[in-house]
XYZ file of C-alpha atoms in Angstrom:
652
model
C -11.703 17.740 7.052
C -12.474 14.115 5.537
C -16.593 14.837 5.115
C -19.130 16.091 7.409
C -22.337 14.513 8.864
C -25.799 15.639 7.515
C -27.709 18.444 9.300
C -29.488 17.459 12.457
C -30.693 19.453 15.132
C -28.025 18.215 17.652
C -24.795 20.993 18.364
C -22.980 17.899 18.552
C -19.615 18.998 16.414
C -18.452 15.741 13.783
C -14.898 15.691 12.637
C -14.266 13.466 9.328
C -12.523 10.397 9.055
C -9.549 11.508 7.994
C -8.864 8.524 5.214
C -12.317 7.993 3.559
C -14.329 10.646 2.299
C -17.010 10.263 4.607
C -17.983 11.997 8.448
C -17.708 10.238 10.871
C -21.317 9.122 11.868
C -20.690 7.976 15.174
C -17.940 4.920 13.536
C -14.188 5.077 14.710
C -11.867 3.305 12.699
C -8.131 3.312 12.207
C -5.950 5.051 9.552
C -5.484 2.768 6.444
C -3.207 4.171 3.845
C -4.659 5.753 0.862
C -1.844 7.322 -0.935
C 1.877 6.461 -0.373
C 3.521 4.186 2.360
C 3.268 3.544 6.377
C 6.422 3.947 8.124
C 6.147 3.107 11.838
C 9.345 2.180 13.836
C 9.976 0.856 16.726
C 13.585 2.281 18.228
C 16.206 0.005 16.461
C 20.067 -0.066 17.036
C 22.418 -1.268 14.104
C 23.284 -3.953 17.123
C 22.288 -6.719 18.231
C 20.880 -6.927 21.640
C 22.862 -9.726 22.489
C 25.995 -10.981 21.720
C 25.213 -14.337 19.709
C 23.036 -13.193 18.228
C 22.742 -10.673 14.625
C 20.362 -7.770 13.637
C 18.421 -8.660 10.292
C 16.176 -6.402 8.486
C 13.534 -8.123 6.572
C 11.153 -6.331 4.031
C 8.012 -8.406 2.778
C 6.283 -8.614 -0.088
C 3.104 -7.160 -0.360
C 0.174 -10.201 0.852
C 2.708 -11.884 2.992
C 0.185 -12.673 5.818
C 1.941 -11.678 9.511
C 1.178 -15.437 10.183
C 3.187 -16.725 7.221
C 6.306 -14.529 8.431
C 5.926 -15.718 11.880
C 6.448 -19.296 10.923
C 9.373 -18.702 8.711
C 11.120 -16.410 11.189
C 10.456 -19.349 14.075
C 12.029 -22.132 12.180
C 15.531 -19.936 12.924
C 14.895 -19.113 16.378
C 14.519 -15.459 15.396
C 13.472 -13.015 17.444
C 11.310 -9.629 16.333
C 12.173 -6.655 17.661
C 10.143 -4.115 15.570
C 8.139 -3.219 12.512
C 8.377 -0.647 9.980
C 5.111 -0.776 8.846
C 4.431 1.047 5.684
C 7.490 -0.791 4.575
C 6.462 -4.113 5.355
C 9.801 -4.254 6.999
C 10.414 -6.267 10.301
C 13.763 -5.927 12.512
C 14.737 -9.716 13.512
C 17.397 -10.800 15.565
C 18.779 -13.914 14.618
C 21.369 -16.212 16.670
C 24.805 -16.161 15.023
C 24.761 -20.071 15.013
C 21.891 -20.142 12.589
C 22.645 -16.800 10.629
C 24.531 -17.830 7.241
C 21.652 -20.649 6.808
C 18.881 -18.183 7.979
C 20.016 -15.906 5.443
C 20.212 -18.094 2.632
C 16.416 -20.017 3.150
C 14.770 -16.644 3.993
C 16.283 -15.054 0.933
C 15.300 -18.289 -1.251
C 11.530 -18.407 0.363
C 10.314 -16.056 -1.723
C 8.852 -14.180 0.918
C 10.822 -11.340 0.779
C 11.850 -8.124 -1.345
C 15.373 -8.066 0.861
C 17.034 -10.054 3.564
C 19.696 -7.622 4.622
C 21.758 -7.753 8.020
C 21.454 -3.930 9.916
C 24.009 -1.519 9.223
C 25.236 1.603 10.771
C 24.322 5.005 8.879
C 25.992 8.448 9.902
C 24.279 11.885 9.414
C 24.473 13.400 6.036
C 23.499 17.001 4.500
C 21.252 15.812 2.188
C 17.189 15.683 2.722
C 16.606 12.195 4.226
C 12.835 12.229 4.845
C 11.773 8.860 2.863
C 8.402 10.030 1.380
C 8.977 13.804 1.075
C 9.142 12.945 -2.971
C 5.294 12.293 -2.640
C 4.104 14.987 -1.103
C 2.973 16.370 -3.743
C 0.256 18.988 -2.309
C 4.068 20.564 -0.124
C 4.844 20.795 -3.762
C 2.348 22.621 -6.036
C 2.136 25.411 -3.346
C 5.975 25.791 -3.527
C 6.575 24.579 0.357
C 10.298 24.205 -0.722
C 10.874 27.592 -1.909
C 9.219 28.893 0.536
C 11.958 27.525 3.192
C 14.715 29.545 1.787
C 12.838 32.426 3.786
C 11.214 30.878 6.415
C 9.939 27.521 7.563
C 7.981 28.951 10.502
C 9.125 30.025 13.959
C 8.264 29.665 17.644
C 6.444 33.081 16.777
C 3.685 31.449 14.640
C 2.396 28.977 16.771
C -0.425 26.910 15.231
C -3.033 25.643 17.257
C -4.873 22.316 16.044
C -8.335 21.783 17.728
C -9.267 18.249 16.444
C -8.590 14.780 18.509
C -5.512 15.755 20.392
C -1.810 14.967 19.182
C 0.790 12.639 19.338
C 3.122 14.310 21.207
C 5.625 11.110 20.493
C 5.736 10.372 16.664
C 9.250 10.763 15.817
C 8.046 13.226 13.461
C 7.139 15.552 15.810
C 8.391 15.319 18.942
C 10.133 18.092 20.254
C 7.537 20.232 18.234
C 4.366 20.252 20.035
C 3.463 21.887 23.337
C 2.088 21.514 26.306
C -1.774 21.805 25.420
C -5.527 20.495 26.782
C -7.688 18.369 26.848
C -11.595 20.423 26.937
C -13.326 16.521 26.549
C -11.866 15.227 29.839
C -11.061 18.482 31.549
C -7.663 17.438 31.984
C -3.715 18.702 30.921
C -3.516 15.295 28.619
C -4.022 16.208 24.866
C -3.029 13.346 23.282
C -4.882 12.177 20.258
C -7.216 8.931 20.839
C -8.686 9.239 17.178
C -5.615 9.823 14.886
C -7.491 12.832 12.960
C -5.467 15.185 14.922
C -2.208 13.788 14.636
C -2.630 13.862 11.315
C -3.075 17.591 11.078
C -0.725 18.113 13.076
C 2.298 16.398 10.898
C 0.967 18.332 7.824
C 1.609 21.628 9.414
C 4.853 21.215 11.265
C 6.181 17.003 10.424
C 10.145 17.734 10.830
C 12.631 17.275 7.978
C 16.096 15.876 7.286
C 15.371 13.570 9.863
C 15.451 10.310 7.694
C 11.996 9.456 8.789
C 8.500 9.692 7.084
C 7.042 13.316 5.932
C 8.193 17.119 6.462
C 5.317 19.607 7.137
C 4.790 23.107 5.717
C 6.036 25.001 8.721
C 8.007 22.895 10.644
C 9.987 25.401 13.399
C 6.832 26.792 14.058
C 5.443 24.568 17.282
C 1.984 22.569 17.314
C -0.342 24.061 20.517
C -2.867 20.210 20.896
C -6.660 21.643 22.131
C -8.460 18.345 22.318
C -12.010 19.078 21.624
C -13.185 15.875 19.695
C -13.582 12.817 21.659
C -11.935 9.054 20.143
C -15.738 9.012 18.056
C -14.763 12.080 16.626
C -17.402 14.099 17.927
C -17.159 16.935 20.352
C -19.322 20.298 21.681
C -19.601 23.548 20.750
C -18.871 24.270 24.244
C -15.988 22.729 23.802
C -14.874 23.914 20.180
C -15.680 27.201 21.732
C -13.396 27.071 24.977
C -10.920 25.624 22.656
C -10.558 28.878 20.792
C -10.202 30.837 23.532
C -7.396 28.565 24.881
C -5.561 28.651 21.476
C -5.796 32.753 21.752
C -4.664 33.035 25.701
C -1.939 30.604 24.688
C 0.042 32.229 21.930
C -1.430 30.775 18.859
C -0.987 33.109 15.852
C -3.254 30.567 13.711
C -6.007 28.082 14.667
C -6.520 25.088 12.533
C -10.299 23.585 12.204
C -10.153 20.495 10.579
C -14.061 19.948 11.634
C -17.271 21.262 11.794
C -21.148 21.355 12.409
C -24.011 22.250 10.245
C -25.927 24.738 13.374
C -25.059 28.366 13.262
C -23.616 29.454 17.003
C -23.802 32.363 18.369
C -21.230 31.595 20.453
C -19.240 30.372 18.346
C -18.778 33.204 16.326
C -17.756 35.212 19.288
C -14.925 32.770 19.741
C -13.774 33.600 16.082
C -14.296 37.420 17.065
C -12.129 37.233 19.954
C -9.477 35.899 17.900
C -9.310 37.903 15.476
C -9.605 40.643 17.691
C -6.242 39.346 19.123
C -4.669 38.862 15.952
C -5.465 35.088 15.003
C -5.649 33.625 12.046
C -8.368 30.982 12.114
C -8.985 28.454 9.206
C -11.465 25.472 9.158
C -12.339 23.119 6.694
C -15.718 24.127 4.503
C -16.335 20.292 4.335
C -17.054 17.269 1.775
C -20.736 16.496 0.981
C -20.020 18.145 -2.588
C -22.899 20.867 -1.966
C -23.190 24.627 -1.119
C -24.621 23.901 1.814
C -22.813 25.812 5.190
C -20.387 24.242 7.679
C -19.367 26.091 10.438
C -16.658 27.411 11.982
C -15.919 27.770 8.009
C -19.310 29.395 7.406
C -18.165 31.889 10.399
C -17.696 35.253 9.651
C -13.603 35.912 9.374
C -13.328 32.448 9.333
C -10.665 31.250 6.194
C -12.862 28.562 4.815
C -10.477 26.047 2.700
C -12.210 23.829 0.003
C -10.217 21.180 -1.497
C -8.394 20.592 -4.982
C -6.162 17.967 -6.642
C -3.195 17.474 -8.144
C -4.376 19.150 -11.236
C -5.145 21.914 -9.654
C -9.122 21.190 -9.814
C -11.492 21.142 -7.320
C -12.280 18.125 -5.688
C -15.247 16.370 -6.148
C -16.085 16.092 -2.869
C -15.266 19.414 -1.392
C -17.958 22.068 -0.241
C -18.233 25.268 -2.273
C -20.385 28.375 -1.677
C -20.135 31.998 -0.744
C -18.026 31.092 2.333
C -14.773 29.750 0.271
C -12.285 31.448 1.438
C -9.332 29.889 -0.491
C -8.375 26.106 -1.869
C -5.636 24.279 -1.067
C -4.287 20.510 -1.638
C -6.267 18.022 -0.399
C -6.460 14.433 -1.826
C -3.411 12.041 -0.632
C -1.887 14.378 1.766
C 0.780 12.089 3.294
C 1.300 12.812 7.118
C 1.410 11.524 10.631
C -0.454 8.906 12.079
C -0.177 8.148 15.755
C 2.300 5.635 16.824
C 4.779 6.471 14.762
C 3.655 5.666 11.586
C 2.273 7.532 8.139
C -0.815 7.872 5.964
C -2.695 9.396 2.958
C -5.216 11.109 3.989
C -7.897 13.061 1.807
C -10.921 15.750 2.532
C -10.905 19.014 3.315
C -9.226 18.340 6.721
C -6.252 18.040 5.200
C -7.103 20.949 2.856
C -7.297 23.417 6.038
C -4.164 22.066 7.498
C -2.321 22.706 4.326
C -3.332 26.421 4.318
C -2.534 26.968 7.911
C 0.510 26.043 7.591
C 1.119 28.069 4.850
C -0.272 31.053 6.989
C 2.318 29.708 9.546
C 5.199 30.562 6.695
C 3.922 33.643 6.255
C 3.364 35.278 9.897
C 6.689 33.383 10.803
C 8.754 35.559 8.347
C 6.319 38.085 9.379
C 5.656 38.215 13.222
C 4.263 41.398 13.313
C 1.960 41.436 10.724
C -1.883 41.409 11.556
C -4.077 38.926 11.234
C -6.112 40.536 8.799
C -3.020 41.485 6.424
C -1.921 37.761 6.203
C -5.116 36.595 5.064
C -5.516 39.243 2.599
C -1.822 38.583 1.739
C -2.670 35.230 0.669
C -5.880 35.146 -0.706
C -4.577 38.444 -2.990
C -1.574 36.184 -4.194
C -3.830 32.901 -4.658
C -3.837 30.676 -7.695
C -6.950 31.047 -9.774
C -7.705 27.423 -10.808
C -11.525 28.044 -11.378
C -12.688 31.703 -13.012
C -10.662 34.704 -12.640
C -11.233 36.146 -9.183
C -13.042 34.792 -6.558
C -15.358 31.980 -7.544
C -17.280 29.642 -5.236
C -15.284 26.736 -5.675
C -11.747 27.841 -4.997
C -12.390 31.162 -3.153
C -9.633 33.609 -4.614
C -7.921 30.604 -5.370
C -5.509 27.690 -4.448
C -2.948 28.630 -1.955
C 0.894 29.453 -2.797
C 3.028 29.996 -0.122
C 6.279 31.591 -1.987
C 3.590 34.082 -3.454
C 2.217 35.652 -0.341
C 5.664 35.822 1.150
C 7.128 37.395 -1.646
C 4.212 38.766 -3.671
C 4.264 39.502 -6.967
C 6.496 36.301 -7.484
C 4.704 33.388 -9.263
C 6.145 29.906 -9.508
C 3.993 27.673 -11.419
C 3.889 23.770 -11.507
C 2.649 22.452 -14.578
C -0.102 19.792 -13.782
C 1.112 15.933 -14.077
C -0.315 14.655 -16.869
C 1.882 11.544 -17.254
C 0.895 7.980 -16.239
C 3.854 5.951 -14.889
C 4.524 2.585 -16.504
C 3.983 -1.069 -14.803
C 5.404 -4.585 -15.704
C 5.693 -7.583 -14.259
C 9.321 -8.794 -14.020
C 8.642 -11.866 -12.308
C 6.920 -14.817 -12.461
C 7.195 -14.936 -16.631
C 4.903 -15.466 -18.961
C 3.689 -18.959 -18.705
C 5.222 -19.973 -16.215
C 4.658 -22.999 -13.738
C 4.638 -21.924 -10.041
C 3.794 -23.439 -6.567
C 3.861 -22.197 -2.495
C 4.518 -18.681 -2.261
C 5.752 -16.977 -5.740
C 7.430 -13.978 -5.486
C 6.095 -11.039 -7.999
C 7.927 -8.156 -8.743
C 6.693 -5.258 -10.303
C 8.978 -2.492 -12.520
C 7.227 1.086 -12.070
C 7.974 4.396 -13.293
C 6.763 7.777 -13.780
C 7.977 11.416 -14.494
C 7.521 12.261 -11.084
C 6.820 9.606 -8.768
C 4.951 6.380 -8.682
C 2.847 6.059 -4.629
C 0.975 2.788 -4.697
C 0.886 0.009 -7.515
C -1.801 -2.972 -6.935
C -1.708 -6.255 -8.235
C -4.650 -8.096 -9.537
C -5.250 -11.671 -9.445
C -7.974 -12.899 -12.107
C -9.184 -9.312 -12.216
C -9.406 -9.193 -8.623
C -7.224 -7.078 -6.271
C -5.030 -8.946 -4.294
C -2.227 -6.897 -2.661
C -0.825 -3.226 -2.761
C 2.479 -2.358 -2.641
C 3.436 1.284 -1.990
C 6.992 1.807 -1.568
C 9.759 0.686 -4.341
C 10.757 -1.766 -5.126
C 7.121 -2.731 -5.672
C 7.179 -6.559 -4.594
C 4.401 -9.155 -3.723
C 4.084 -12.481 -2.352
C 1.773 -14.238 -3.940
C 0.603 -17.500 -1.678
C -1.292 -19.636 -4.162
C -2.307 -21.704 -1.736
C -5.941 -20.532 -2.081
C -6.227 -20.642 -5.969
C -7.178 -23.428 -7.928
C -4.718 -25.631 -9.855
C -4.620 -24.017 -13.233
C -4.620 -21.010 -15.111
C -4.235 -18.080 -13.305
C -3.910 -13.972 -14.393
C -1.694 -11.449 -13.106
C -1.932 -7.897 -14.116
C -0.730 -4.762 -12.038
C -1.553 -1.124 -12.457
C 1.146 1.473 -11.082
C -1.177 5.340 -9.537
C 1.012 8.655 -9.507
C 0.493 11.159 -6.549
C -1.758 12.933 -9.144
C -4.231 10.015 -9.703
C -2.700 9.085 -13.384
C -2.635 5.150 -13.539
C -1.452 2.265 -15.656
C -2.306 -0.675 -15.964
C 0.464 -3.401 -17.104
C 0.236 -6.307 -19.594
C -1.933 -9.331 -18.417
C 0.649 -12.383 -18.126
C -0.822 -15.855 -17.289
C 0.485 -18.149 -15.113
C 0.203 -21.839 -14.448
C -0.746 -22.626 -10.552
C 0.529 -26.414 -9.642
C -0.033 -27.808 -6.026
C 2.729 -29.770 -6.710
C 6.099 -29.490 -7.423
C 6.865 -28.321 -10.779
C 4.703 -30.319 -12.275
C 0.732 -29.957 -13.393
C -1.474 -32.526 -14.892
C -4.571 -30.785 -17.157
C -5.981 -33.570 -18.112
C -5.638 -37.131 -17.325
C -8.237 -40.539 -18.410
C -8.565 -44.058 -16.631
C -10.622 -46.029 -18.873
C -11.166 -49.740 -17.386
C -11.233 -52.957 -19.598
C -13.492 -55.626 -19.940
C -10.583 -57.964 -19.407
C -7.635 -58.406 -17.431
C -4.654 -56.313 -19.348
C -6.944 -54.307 -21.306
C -7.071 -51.196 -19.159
C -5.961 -47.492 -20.471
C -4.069 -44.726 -18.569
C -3.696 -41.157 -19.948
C -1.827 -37.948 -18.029
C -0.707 -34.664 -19.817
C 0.329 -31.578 -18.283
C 3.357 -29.710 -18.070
C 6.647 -29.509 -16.127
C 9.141 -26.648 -15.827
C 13.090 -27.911 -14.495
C 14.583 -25.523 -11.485
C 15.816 -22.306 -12.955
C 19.101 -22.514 -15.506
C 18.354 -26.261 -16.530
C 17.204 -27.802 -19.553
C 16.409 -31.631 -20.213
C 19.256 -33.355 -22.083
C 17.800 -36.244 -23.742
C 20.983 -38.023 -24.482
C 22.400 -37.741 -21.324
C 19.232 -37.663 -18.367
C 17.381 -40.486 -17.541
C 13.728 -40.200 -16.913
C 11.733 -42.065 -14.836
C 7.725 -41.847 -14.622
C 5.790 -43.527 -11.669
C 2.374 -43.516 -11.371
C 1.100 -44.484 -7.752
C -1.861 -45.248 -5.798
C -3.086 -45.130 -2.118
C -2.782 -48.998 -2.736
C 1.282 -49.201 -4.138
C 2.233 -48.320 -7.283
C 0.308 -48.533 -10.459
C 3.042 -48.379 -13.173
C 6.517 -47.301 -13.598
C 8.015 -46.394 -16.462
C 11.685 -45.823 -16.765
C 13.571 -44.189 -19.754
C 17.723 -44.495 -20.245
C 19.681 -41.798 -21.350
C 19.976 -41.231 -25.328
C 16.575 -42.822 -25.607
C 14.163 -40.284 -26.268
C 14.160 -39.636 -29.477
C 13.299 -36.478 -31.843
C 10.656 -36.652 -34.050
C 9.639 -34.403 -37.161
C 7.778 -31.706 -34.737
C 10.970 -31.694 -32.870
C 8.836 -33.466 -29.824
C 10.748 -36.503 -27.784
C 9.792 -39.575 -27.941
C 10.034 -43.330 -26.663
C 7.692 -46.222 -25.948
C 8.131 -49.356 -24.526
C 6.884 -51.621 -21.516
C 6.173 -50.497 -17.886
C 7.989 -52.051 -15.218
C 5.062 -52.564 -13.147
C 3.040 -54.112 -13.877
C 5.151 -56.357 -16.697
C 3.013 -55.983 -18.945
C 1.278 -53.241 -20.812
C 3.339 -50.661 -23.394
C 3.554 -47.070 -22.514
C 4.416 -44.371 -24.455
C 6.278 -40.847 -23.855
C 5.600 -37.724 -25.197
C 8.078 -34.364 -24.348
C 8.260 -31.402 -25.952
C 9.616 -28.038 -25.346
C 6.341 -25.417 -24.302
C 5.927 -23.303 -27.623
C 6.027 -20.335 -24.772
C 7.783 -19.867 -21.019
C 10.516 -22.386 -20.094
C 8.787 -25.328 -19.065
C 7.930 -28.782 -21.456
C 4.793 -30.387 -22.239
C 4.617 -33.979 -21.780
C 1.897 -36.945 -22.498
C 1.823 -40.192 -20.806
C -0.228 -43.027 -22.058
C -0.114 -46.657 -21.234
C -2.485 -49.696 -23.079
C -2.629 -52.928 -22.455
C -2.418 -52.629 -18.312
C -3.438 -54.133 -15.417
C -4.390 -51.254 -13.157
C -5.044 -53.037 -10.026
C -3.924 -50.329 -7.908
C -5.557 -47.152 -9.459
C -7.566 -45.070 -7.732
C -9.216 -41.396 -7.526
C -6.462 -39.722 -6.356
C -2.848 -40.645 -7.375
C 0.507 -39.626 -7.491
C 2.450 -39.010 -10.389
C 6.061 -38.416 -10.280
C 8.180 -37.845 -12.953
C 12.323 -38.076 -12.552
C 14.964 -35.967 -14.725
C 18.520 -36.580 -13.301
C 18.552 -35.485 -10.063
C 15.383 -33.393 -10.097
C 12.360 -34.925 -8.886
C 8.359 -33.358 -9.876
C 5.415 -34.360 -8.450
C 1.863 -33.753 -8.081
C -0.689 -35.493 -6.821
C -3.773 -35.919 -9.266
C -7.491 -36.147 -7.907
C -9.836 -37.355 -10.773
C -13.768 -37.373 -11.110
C -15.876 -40.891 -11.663
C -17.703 -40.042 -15.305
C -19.722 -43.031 -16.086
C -17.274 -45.491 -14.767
C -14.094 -43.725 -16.057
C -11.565 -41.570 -14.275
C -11.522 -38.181 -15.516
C -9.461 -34.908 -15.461
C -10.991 -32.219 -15.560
């Protein structure tokens, strides 16, 4: 369970939120992801739904607002057919008329990791589910080996009493049976919170099914009690009736991902009458951090589960005390979320569900092994990650599946103590960028790398959790200027790095940014003074040729234009720095000389340049101009708004 409310004198029961580590005082909010990606699909075909028209799959970079994507996608008629959410994916059709152009812009926009049409796949023997590499808690307590004995069966039934289920998510349909609902007295347990679901996929998520997550025990079915209500909250009467139900309906384990801070009388009858019938029932001893009792874990029989990491410590948040039973993983558990999609989720919910289904291995390869033999099974064949023996904090220790069914056999996993790396690929170093700049991020690790964020001016911007790790970055709401980029890549056991700060030049024009510009007015007519100097940066591959491009510089005004300034090929010329140079007279107005400074940036592939002009009549000039600047066939441009100081034009 996520965390648990503090002690009142209601017998109102609390469940978590299952993302944050706090209980759910009465708020209901969605998943968000915490650890790892989001996959959520809507049913796609490697077809078109009509005939003119083609399937595209488009994945987004990270901080690509939905709004931004619409209006590209529109401009081509396409139409969306689906999302894979935690991939920032969307399934487009496009009509074949438009397709080959469609293609091309969306791939140029810079909106997008990949522009890919669908394809058809065909079943394979390998392990397809996309995020199984990040389950890292499936992992430590050797889920995997574990499987070549058992992964469950329809004689280990695990009942989740929490929200209700999806019975839908691709992830587990087929797996979960007919339950109830005890809130609304009715046959419908289907989860209206998303705590439940999420349970639910880390006991029994299916695998090799090229989707999402696998659980611990997947061929052993999920029995739904709903006892919590869509707040999260829910009776003892309720949590009590629910136990019963799981018992009369074949559950061999009961998972209690929630809990209350009043003893019950009652309620510990419940747990009586199922272990009296062979159950195994596990709850979650909660996350305030303290010693304090939360029951059903404080129950007698009860296995309490406290929570640890992926360095096998406790968590910081996780309950200890004389009722700790055992730990298991709980800190970005990556499951179910209803809908169809997937989340990290962290507490000691997640803890609980993680040891049930590891009781589900267990009494699956075992069916006719007592209730009280399978818990003393696995908390004899336990982990010690605290003191030797049973200890507070970890019970008799974190739980290992492949131990308890084959005891005496210990498979360790050496803690990750390896950050991953991060760089930025793309935009380089000093680079001039405009609109919406794609930013790609290279990140590694020894195991595997579940969410890298990127960090504008020290602030977060966007996270991306799925490789490749791309973002969009829409400058649109930065300042002209200097700008920071820096990302830092997280491993599934909290080790983080954080890349080399690169700065970047932000123009709202087009490759082209004045820094600083002067209008200084004369006392007579031809005596004014005009000063721009910025940089400029050619399309990708091209370099100014000084004895073969002409350059042209135009300054304009809301009135016409204030000078121009054209320069023939071969006659910039190099001077001792290396710089290119020419001067000579604008061709409006007449009169007036103005001089040219380029030079290649000592860093990055763009050129600084310096415009100055004496001697001119600036009729025209105002606080906001254009200035243009022609090389060959490329045109730059910016416009330039400048500050009155005292009579003169400034920038900045």
């Amino acid at each position: 369970m996520a965390a648990r409310p503090r002690p009142n004198q209601s017998s109102d029961w609390h469940v978590p939120c299952p993302l944050c580590s706090e209980m759910a005082r009465g708020h209901n909010h969605s998943l968000r992801v915490l650890v790892g990606g989001a996959l959520l699909l809507a049913a796609t075909s490697a077809t078109a739904t009509a005939t003119d028209s083609t399937r595209v799959l488009l994945r987004s970079r990270a901080g690509l607002s939905s709004s931004r994507r619409a209006r590209l996608l529109a401009h081509y008629g396409a139409r969306i057919r689906g999302h894979i959410v935690g991939l920032d994916t969307s399934v487009v059709d496009i009509p074949q008329p438009a397709l080959r152009s469609a293609l091309a812009a969306l791939r140029r926009s810079g909106a997008f990791i990949s522009v890919e049409e669908d394809h058809v796949a065909h079943a394979t023997a390998l392990p397809t589910d996309p995020l199984a590499y990040a389950q890292w808690g499936a992992i430590q307590i050797n889920t995997f080996e574990s499987w070549t004995l058992t992964r469950g069966s329809i004689a280990s039934v695990v009942a989740v009493l929490d929200t209700g289920v999806d019975a839908a998510h691709p992830d587990l349909l087929g797996h979960v049976l007919n339950g109830y609902d005890l809130v609304n007295d009715d046959t419908d347990a289907s989860d209206d919170n998303g705590h439940g679901t999420a349970m639910a996929g880390i006991i029994a998520a299916q695998p090799d099914n090229g989707i999402g997550v696998t659980g611990i025990a997947p061929d052993s079915p999920v029995l739904p009690v709903k006892v919590l209500g869509a707040d999260g909250s829910g009776s003892y009467s309720a949590i009590t009736q629910g136990i019963a139900y799981a018992v009369d309906h074949g559950a061999r384990v009961i998972n209690m991902s929630l809990g209350g801070s009043d003893a019950s009388p009652a309620l510990q009858s419940a747990v009586d009458y199922a272990r009296a019938h062979d159950v195994v029932v596990v709850a979650a001893a909660g996350n305030y951090g303290t010693a304090d009792p939360l029951y059903p874990a404080a129950c007698d029989g009860v296995v309490a589960v406290s929570a640890s990491d992926a360095r096998d410590r406790r968590a910081v948040f996780s309950n200890y005390g004389a009722d700790v039973s055992l730990a298991a993983p709980g800190v970005g558990i990556l499951t179910t979320v209803p809908g169809g999609g997937y989340a990290g989720v962290t507490g000691t919910s997640p803890a609980a569900a993680v040891a049930s289904g590891a009781f589900a291995l267990l009494l699956g390869a075992n069916p006719s092994m007592p209730a009280t033999a399978a818990v003393a099974r696995m908390t004899a064949n336990a982990v010690d990650i605290a003191t030797a023996g049973w200890d507070p904090y970890a019970g008799f220790g974190r739980v290992d599946a492949y131990a308890a069914l084959v005891p005496g056999t210990v498979i360790r996993h050496a803690p990750d103590l390896t950050p991953p790396t991060a760089d930025i690929l793309n935009p380089a170093k000093d680079s001039l960028v405009s609109g919406l700049v794609p930013v790609d991020v290279s990140a590694s690790d020894n195991a595997s790398v579940v969410r890298v964020d990127l960090e504008v001016d020290r602030h977060f911007y966007a996270s991306a959790t799925v490789a490749p790790f791309g973002f969009a970055w829409d400058t649109a709401g930065f300042t002209a200027g200097s700008h920071r980029l820096r990302a830092t890549a997280y491993d599934a056991a909290g080790n983080h790095t954080t890349s080399t700060e690169i700065r970047v030049d932000v123009t709202p024009g087009i490759g082209l940014l004045v820094k600083r510009g002067m209008v200084r007015f004369g006392r007579t007519v031809g005596s004014d003074y005009l000063s721009v100097s910025g940089i400029f940066q050619l399309p990708a591959g091209l370099d100014l040729d000084p004895a073969n491009d002409a350059v042209t510089i135009d300054v304009s005004g809301p009135q016409g234009m204030v000078f121009s300034m054209p320069v023939a090929a071969a006659t910039l010329a190099p001077d001792r720095s290396g710089a290119m140079r020419v001067t000579g007279l604008a061709a409006i107005p007449t009169n007036g000389g103005v001089s040219v400074r380029i030079a290649k940036a000592r860093s990055g592939s763009g050129y600084t340049f310096t415009v100055s002009g004496r001697g001119l009549n600036l009729t025209n000039v105002a606080a906001t101009m254009n200035l243009q600047i022609a090389i060959g066939s490329n045109l730059l441009s910016q416009a330039v708004l400048f500050r009155d100081v005292h009579g003169r034009l400034m920038l900045p």
